[in-house]
PDB file of C-alpha atoms in Angstrom:
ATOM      1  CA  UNK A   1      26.978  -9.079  -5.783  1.00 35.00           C
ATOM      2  CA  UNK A   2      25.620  -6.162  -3.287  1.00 40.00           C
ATOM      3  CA  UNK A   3      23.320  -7.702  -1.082  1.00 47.00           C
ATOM      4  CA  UNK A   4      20.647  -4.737  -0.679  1.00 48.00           C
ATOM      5  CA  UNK A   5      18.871  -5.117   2.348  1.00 82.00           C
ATOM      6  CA  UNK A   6      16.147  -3.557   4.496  1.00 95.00           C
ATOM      7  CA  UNK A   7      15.195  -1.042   1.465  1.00 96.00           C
ATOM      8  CA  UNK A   8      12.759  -0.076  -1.380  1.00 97.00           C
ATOM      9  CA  UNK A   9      13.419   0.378  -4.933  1.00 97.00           C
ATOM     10  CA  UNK A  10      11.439   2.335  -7.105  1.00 97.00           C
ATOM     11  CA  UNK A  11      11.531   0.959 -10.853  1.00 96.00           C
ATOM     12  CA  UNK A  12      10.360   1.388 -14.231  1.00 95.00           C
ATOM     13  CA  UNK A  13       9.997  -0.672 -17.528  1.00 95.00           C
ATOM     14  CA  UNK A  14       9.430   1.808 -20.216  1.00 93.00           C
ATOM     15  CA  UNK A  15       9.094  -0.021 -22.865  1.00 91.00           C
ATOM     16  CA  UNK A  16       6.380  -2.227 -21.368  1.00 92.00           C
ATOM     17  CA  UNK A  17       4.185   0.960 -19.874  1.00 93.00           C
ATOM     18  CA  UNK A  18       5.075  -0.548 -16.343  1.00 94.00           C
ATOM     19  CA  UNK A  19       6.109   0.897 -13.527  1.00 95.00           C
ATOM     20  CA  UNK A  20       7.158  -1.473  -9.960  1.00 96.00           C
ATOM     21  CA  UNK A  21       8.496  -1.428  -6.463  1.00 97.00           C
ATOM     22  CA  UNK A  22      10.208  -3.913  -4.561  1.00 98.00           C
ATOM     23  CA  UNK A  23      10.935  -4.387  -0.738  1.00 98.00           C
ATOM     24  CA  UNK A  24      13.068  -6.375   0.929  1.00 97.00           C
ATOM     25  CA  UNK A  25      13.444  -6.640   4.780  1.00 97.00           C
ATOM     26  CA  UNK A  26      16.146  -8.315   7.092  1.00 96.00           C
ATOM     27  CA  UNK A  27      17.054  -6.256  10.712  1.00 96.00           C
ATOM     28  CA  UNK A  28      13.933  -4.217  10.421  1.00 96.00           C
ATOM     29  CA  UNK A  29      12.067  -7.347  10.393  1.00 97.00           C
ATOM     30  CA  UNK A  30      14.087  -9.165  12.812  1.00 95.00           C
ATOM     31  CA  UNK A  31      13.585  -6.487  14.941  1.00 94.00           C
ATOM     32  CA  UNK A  32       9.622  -6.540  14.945  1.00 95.00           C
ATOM     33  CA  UNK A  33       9.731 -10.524  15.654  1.00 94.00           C
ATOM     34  CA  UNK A  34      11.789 -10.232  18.582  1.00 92.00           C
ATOM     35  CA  UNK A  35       8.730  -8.060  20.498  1.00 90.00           C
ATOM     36  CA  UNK A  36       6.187 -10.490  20.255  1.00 88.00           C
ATOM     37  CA  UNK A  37       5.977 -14.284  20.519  1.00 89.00           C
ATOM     38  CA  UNK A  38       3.996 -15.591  16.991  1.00 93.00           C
ATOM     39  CA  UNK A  39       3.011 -19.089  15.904  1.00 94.00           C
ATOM     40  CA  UNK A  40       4.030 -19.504  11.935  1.00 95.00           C
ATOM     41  CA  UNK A  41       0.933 -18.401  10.138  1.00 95.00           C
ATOM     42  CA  UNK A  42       0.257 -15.195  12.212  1.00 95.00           C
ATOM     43  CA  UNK A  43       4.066 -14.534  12.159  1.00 96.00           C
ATOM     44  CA  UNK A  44       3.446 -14.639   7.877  1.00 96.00           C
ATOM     45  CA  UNK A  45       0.711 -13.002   7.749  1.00 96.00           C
ATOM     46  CA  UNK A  46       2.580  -9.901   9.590  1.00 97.00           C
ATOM     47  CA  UNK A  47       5.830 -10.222   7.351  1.00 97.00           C
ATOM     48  CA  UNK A  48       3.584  -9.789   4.342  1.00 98.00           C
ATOM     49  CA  UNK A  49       1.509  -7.083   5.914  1.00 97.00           C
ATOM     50  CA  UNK A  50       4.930  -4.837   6.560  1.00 98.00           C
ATOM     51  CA  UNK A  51       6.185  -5.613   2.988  1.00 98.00           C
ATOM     52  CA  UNK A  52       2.853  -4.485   2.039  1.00 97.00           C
ATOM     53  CA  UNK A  53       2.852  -1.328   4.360  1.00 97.00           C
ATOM     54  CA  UNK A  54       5.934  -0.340   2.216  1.00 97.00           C
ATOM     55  CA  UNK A  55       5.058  -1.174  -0.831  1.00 97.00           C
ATOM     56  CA  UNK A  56       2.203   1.130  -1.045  1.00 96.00           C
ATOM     57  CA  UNK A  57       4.686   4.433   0.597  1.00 94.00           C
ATOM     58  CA  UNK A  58       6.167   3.570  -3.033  1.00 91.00           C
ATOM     59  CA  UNK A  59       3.772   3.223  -4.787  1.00 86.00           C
ATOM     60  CA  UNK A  60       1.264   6.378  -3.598  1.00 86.00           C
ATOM     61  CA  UNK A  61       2.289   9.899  -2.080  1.00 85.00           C
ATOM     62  CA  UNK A  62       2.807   9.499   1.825  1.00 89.00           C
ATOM     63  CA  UNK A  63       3.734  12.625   3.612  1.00 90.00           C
ATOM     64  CA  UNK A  64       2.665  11.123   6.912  1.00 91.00           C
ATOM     65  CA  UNK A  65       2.049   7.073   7.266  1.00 93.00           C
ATOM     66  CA  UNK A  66       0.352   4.525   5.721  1.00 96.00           C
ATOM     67  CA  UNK A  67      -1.241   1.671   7.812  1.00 96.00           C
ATOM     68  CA  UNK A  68      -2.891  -1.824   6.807  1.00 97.00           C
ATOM     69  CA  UNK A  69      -4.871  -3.479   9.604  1.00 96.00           C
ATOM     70  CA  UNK A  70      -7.302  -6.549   9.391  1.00 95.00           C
ATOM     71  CA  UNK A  71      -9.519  -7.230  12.132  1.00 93.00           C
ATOM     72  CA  UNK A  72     -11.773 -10.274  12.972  1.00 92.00           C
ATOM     73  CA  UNK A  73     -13.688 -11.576  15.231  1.00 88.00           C
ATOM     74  CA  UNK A  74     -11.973 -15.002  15.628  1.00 86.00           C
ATOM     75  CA  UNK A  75      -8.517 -16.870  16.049  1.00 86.00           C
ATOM     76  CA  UNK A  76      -6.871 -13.400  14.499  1.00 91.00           C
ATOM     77  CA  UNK A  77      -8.207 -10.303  16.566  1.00 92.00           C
ATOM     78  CA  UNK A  78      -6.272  -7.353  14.776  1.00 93.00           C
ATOM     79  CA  UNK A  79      -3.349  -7.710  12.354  1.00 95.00           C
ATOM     80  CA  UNK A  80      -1.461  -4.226  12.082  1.00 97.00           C
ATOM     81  CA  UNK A  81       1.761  -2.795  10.171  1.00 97.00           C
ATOM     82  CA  UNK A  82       2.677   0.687   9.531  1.00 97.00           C
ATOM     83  CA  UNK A  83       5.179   2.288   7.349  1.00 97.00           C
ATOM     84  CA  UNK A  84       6.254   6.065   7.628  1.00 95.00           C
ATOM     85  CA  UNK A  85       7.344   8.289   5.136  1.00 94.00           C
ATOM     86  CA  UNK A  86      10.657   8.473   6.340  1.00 94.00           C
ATOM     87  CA  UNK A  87      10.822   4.628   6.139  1.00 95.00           C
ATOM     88  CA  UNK A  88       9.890   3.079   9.741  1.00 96.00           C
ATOM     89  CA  UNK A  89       8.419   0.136   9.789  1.00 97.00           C
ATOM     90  CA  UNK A  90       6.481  -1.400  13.226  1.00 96.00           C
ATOM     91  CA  UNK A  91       3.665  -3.968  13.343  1.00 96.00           C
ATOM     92  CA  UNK A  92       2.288  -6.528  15.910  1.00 95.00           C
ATOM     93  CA  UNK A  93      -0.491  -9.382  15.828  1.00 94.00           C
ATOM     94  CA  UNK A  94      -2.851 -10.127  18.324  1.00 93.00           C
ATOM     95  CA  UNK A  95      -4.746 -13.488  18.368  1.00 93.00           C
ATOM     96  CA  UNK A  96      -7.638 -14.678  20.352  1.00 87.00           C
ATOM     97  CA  UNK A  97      -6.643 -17.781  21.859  1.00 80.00           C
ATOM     98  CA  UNK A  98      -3.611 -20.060  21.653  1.00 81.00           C
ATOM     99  CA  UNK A  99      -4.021 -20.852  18.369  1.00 87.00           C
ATOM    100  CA  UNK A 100      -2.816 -20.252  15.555  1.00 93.00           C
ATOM    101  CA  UNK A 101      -4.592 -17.328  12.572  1.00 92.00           C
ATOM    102  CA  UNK A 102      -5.946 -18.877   9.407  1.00 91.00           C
ATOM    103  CA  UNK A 103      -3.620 -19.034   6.397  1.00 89.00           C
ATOM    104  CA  UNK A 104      -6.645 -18.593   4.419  1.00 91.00           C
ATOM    105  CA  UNK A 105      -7.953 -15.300   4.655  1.00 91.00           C
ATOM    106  CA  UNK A 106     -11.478 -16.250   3.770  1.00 91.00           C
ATOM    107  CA  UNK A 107     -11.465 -18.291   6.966  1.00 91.00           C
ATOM    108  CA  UNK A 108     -11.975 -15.114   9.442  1.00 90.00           C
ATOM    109  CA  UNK A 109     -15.345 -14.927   8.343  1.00 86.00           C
ATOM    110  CA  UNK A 110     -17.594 -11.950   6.733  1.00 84.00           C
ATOM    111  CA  UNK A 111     -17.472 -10.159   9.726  1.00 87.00           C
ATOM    112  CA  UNK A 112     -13.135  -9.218   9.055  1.00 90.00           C
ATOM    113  CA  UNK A 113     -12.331  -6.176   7.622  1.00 92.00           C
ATOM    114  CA  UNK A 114      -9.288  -4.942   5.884  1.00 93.00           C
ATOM    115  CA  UNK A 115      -8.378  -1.465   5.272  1.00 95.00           C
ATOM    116  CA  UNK A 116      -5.941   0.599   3.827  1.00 95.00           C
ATOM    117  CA  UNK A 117      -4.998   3.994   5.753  1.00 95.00           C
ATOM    118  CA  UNK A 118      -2.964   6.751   5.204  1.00 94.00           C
ATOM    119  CA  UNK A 119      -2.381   9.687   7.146  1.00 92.00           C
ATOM    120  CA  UNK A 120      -0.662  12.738   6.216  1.00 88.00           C
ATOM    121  CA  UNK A 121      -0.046  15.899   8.401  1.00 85.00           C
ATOM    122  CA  UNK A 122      -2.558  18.338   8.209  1.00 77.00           C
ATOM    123  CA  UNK A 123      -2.793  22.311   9.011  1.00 73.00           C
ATOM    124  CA  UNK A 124      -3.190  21.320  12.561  1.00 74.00           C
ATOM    125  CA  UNK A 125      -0.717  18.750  13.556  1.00 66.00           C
ATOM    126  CA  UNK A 126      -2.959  17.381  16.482  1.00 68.00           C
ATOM    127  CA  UNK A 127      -6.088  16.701  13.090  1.00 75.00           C
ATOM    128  CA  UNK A 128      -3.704  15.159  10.755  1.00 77.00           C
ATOM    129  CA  UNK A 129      -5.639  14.256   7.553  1.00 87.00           C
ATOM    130  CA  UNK A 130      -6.679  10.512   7.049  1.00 89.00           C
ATOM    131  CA  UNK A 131      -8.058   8.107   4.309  1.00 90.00           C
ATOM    132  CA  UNK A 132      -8.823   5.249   4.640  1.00 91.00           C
ATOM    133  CA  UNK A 133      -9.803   2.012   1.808  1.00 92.00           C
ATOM    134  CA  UNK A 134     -11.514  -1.103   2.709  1.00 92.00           C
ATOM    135  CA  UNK A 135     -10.079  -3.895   0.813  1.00 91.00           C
ATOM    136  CA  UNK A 136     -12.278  -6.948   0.261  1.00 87.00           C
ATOM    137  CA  UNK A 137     -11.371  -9.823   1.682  1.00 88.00           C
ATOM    138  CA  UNK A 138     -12.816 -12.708  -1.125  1.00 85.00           C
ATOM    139  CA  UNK A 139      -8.968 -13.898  -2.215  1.00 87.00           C
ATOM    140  CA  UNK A 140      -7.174 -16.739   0.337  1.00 90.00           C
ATOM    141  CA  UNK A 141      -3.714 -14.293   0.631  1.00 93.00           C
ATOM    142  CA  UNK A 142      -3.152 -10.713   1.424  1.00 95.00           C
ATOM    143  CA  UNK A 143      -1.481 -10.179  -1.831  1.00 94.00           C
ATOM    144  CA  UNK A 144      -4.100 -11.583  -3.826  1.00 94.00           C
ATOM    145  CA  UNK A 145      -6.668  -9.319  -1.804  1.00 93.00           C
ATOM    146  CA  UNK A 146      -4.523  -6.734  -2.840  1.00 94.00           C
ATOM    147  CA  UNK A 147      -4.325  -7.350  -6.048  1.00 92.00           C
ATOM    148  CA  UNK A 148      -8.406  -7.399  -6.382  1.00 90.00           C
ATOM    149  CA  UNK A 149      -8.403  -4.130  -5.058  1.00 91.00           C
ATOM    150  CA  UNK A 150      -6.007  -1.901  -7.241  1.00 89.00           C
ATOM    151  CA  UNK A 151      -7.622  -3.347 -10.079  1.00 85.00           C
ATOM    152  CA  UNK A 152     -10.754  -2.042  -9.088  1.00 85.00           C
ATOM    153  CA  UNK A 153     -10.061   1.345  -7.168  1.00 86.00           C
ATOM    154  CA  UNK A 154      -7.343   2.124  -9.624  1.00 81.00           C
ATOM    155  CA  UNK A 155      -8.470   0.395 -12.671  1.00 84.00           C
ATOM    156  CA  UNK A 156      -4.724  -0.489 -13.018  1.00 87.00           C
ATOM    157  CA  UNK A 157      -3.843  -4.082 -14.239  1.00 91.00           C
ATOM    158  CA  UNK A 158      -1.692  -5.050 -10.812  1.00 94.00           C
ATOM    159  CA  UNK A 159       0.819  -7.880 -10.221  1.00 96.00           C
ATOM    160  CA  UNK A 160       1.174  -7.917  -6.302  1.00 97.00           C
ATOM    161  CA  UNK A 161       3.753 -11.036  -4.462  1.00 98.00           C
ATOM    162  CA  UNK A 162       4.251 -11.324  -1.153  1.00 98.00           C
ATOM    163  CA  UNK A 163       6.510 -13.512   1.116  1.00 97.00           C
ATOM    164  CA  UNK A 164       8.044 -14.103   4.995  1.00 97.00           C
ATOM    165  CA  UNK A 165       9.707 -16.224   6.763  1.00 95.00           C
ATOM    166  CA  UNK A 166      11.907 -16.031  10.305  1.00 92.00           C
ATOM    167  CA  UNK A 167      14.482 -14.532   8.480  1.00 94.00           C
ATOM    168  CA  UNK A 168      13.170 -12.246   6.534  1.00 96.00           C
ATOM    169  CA  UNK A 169      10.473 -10.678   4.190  1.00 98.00           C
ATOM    170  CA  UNK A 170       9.942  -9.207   0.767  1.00 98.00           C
ATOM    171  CA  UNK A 171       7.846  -8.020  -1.703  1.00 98.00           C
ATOM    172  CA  UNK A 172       7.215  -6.856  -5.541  1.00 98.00           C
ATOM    173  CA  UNK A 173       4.459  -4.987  -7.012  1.00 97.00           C
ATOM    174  CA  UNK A 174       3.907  -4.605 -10.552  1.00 96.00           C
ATOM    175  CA  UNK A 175       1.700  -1.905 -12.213  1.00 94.00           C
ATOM    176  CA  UNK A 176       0.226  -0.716 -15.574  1.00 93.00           C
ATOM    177  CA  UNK A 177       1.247   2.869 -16.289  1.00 90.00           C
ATOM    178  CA  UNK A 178      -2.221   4.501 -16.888  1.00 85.00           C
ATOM    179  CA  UNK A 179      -2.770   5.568 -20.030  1.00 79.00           C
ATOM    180  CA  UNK A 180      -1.593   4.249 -23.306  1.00 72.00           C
ATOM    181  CA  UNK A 181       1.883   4.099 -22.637  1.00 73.00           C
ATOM    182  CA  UNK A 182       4.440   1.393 -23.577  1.00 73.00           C
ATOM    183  CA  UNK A 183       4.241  -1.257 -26.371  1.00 80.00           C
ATOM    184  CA  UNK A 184       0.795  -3.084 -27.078  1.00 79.00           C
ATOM    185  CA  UNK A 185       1.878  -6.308 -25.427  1.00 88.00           C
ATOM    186  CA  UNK A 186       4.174  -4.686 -22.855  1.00 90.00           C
ATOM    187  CA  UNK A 187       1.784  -5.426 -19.729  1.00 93.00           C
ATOM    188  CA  UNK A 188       1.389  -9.088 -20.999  1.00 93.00           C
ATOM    189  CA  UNK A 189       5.528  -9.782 -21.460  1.00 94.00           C
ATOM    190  CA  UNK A 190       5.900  -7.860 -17.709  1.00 94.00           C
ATOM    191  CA  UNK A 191       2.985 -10.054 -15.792  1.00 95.00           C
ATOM    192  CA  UNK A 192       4.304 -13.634 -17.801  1.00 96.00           C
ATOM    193  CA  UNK A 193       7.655 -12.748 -16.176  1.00 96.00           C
ATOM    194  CA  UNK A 194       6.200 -12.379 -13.104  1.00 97.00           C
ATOM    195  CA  UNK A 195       4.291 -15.210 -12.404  1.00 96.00           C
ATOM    196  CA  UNK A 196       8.331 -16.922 -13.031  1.00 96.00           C
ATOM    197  CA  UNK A 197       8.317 -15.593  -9.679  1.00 97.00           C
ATOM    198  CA  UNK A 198       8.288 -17.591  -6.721  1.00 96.00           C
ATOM    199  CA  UNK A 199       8.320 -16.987  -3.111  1.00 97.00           C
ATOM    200  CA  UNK A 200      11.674 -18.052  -1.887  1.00 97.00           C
ATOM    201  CA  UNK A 201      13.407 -16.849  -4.893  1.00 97.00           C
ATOM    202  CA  UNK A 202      11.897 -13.210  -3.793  1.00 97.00           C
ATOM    203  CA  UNK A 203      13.082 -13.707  -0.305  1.00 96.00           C
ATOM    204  CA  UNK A 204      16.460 -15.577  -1.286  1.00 95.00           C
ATOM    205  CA  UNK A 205      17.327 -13.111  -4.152  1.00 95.00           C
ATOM    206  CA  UNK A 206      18.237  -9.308  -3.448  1.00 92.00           C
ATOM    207  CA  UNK A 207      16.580  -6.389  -4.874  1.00 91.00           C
ATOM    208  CA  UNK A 208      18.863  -5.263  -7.501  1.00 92.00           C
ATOM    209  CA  UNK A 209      19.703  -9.007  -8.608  1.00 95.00           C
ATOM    210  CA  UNK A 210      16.209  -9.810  -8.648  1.00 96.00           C
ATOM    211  CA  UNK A 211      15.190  -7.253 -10.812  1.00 96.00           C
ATOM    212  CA  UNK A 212      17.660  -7.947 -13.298  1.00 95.00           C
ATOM    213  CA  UNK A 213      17.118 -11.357 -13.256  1.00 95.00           C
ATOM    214  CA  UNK A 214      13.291 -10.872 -14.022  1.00 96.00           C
ATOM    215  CA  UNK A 215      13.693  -7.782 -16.281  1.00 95.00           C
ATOM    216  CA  UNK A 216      16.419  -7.264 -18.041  1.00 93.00           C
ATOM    217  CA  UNK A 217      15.420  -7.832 -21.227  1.00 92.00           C
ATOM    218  CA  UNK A 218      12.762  -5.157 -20.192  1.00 90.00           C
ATOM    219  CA  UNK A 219      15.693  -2.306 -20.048  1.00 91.00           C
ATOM    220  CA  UNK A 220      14.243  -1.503 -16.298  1.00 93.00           C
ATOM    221  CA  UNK A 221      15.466   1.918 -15.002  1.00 95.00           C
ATOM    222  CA  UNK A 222      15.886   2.109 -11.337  1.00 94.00           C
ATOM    223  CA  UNK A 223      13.739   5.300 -10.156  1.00 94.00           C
ATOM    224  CA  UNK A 224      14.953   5.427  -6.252  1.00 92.00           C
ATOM    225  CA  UNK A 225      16.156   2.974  -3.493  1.00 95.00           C
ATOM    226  CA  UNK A 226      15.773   4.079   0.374  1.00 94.00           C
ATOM    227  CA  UNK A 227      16.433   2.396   3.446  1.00 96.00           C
ATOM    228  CA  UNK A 228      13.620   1.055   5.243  1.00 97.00           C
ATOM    229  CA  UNK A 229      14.254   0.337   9.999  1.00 96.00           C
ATOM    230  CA  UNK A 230      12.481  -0.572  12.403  1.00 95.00           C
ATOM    231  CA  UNK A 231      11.358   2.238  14.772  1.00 92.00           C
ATOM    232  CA  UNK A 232       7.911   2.673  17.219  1.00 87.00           C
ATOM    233  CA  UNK A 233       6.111   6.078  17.656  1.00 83.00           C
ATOM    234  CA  UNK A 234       5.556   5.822  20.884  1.00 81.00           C
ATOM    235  CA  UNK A 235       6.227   8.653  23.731  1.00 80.00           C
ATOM    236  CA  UNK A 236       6.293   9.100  27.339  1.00 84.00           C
ATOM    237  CA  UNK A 237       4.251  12.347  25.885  1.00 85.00           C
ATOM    238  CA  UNK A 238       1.764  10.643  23.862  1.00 82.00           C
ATOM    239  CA  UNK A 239       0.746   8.163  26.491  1.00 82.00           C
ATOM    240  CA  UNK A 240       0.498  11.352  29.232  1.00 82.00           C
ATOM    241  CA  UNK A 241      -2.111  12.412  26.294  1.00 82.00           C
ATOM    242  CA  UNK A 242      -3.749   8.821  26.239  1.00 83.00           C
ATOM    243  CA  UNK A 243      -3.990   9.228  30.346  1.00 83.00           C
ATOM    244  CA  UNK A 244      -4.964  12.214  29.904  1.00 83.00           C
ATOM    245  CA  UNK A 245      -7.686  11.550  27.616  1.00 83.00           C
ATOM    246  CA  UNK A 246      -9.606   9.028  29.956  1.00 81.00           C
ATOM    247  CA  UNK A 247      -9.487  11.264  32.566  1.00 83.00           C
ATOM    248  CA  UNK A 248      -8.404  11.579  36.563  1.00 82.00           C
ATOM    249  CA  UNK A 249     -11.149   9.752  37.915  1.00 85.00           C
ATOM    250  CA  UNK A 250     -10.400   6.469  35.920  1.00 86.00           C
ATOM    251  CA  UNK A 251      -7.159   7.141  35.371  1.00 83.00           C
ATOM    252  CA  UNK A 252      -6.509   7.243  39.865  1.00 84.00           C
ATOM    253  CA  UNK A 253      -9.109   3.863  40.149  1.00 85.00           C
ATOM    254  CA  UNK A 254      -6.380   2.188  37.205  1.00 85.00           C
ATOM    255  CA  UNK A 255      -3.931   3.220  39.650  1.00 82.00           C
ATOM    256  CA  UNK A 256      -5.041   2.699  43.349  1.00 84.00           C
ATOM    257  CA  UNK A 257      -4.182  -1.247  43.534  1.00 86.00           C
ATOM    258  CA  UNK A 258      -0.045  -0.601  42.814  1.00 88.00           C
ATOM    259  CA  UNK A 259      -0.004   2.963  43.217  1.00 84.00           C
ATOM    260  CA  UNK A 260       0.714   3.742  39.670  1.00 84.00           C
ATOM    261  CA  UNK A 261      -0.218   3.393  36.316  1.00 86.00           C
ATOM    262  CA  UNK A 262       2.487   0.961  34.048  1.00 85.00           C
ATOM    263  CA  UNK A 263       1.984   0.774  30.387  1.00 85.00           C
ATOM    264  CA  UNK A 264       3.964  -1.120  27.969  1.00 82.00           C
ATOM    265  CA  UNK A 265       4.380  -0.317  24.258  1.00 84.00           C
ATOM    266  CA  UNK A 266       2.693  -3.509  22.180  1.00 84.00           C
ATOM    267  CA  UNK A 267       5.370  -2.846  19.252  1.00 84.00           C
ATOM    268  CA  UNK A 268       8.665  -2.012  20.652  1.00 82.00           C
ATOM    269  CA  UNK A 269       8.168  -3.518  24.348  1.00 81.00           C
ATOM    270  CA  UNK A 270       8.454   0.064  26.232  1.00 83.00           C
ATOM    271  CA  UNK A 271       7.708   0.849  29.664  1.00 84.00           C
ATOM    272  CA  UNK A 272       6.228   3.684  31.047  1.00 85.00           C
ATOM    273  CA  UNK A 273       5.662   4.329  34.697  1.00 84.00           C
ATOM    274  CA  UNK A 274       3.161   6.958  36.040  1.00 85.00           C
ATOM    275  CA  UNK A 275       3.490   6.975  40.076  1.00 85.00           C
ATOM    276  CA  UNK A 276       0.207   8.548  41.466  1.00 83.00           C
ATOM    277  CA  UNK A 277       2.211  11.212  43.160  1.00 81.00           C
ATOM    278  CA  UNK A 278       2.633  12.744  39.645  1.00 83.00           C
ATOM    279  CA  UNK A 279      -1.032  12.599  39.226  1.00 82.00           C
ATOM    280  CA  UNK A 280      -1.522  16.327  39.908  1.00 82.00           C
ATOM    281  CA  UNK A 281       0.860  17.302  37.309  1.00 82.00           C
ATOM    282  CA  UNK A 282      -0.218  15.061  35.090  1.00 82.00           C
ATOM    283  CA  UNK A 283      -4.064  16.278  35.116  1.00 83.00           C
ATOM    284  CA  UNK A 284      -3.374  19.744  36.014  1.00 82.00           C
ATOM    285  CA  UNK A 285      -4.785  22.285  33.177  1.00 48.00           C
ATOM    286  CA  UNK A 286      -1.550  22.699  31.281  1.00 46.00           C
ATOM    287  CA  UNK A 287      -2.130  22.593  27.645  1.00 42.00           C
ATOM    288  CA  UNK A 288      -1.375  18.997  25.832  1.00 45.00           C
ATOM    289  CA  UNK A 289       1.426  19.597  23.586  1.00 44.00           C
ATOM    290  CA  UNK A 290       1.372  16.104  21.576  1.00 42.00           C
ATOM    291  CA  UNK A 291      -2.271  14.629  20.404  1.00 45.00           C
ATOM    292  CA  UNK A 292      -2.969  11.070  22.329  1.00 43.00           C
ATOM    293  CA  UNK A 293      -3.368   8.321  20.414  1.00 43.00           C
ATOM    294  CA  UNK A 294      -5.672   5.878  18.722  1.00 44.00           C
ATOM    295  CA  UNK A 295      -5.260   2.854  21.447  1.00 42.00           C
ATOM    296  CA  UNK A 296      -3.179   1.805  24.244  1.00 36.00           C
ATOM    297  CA  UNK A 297       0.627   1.460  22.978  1.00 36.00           C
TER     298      UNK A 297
END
């Protein structure tokens, strides 16, 4: 066999009115573990949340990126992964104390929120155009939380599995075409094979196997595959904008005690050094060429 790794397959079961992606990811998320230090739950939690992050780019029209991030107010401050169009993938975890986050989503409390965001460019690149979903947060996993909430935004009967490990992470999402096409019981022979699905068989098992081995008495026809890597956004240029942004006066304080400002990417472990003696440059009234962005990278 092939062994198809770090990509996403598009799919389709015609017969049953169902259409499906899959994800599978080995360097890419290799490459994402080796920038942070994770206990085994939060380390989970993020595998499932890039699957996810790509997933979706299959699933609904990205030009720009699509984000999921869950924040909370307890042992797991922010949980983010982001997925581009042209198939990056970054994501980090930060946690509150040394602990590790709850397994059990419905442990973080009312207070977390989970959303859904995709941005696409606009007419000005420095506004690009966003949307963003909040996804309830009643189910005990990600992709049952998931699940809950295509049903009801889409109104689209939706099969969602999600799974990680140190080695490597994966993913399958099943979906009712709208309308009334395939068979009568098409839907109900697709989800029953499904739930034959377990999580190590989707992470042992690669894509094109897997889908045979689930579907093909279903006739599926493969609608794409593209590779999915590990890459940051980051820029010496968009953290000048991010400096810029705060402003000289807090900016020079920040940088008095070493005599410069150092800032280090949170998802690919960058460094970038900003000397005071480039100050004036820095702040003088030249026009920003690259929008600053949402936090500290």
């Amino acid at each position: 066999m092939t062994a198809q790794t770090d990509s996403l397959i598009r799919f389709l079961l015609p017969d049953a009115g169902v259409r499906g992606v899959h994800v599978r990811l080995d360097a890419s998320w290799q490459q994402i573990l080796s920038h942070g230090t994770y206990p085994p739950a939060a380390a989970e939690l993020l595998g499932e949340a890039t699957v996810a992050s790509a997933l979706f780019t299959g699933h609904t029209k990205v030009d720009g990126r699509l984000s999921i991030q869950l924040r909370s107010n307890t042992a797991m401050r922010t949980l983010f992964a982001e997925c581009t169009a042209a198939g990056t993938l970054r994501g980090i975890v930060q946690l509150s104390g040394e602990g590790d986050a709850p397994r059990d989503l419905t442990a973080l409390g009312e207070d977390a929120l989970l959303a859904i965001t995709i941005e696409n460019p606009g007419l000005d690149p420095r506004e690009p155009q966003r949307y963003q979903s909040l996804v309830g947060l009643g189910a005990s996993g990600l992709d049952e939380a998931f699940e809950d909430y295509f049903r009801q935004s889409e109104q689209l009967p939706t099969r969602l599995l999600l799974a990680a490990d140190g080695d490597r992470a994966a993913g399958l999402l099943l979906q009712k075409l709208p309308g009334d096409e395939g068979d009568t019981d098409g839907w109900s022979r697709a989800s029953a094979l499904f739930e034959t699905l377990g999580k190590q068989e989707l992470l042992d098992v690669a894509g094109n196997e897997l889908l045979h081995r689930l579907f093909h008495e279903q006739a599926p026809e493969l609608l794409g595959e593209r590779p999915l890597r590990f890459a940051c956004s980051c820029s010496r240029e968009r953290v000048e904008g991010m400096l810029q942004s705060l402003g000289e006066v807090e900016a020079r304080a920040a940088a008095e005690p070493t005599g410069s400002v150092d800032i280090r990417c949170e998802f690919c472990g960058r460094e970038y050094h900003f000397p005071l003696t480039e100050f004036d440059i820095l702040f003088s009234d030249a026009v920003v060429s690259s929008p600053a962005p949402e936090r500290l990278q």
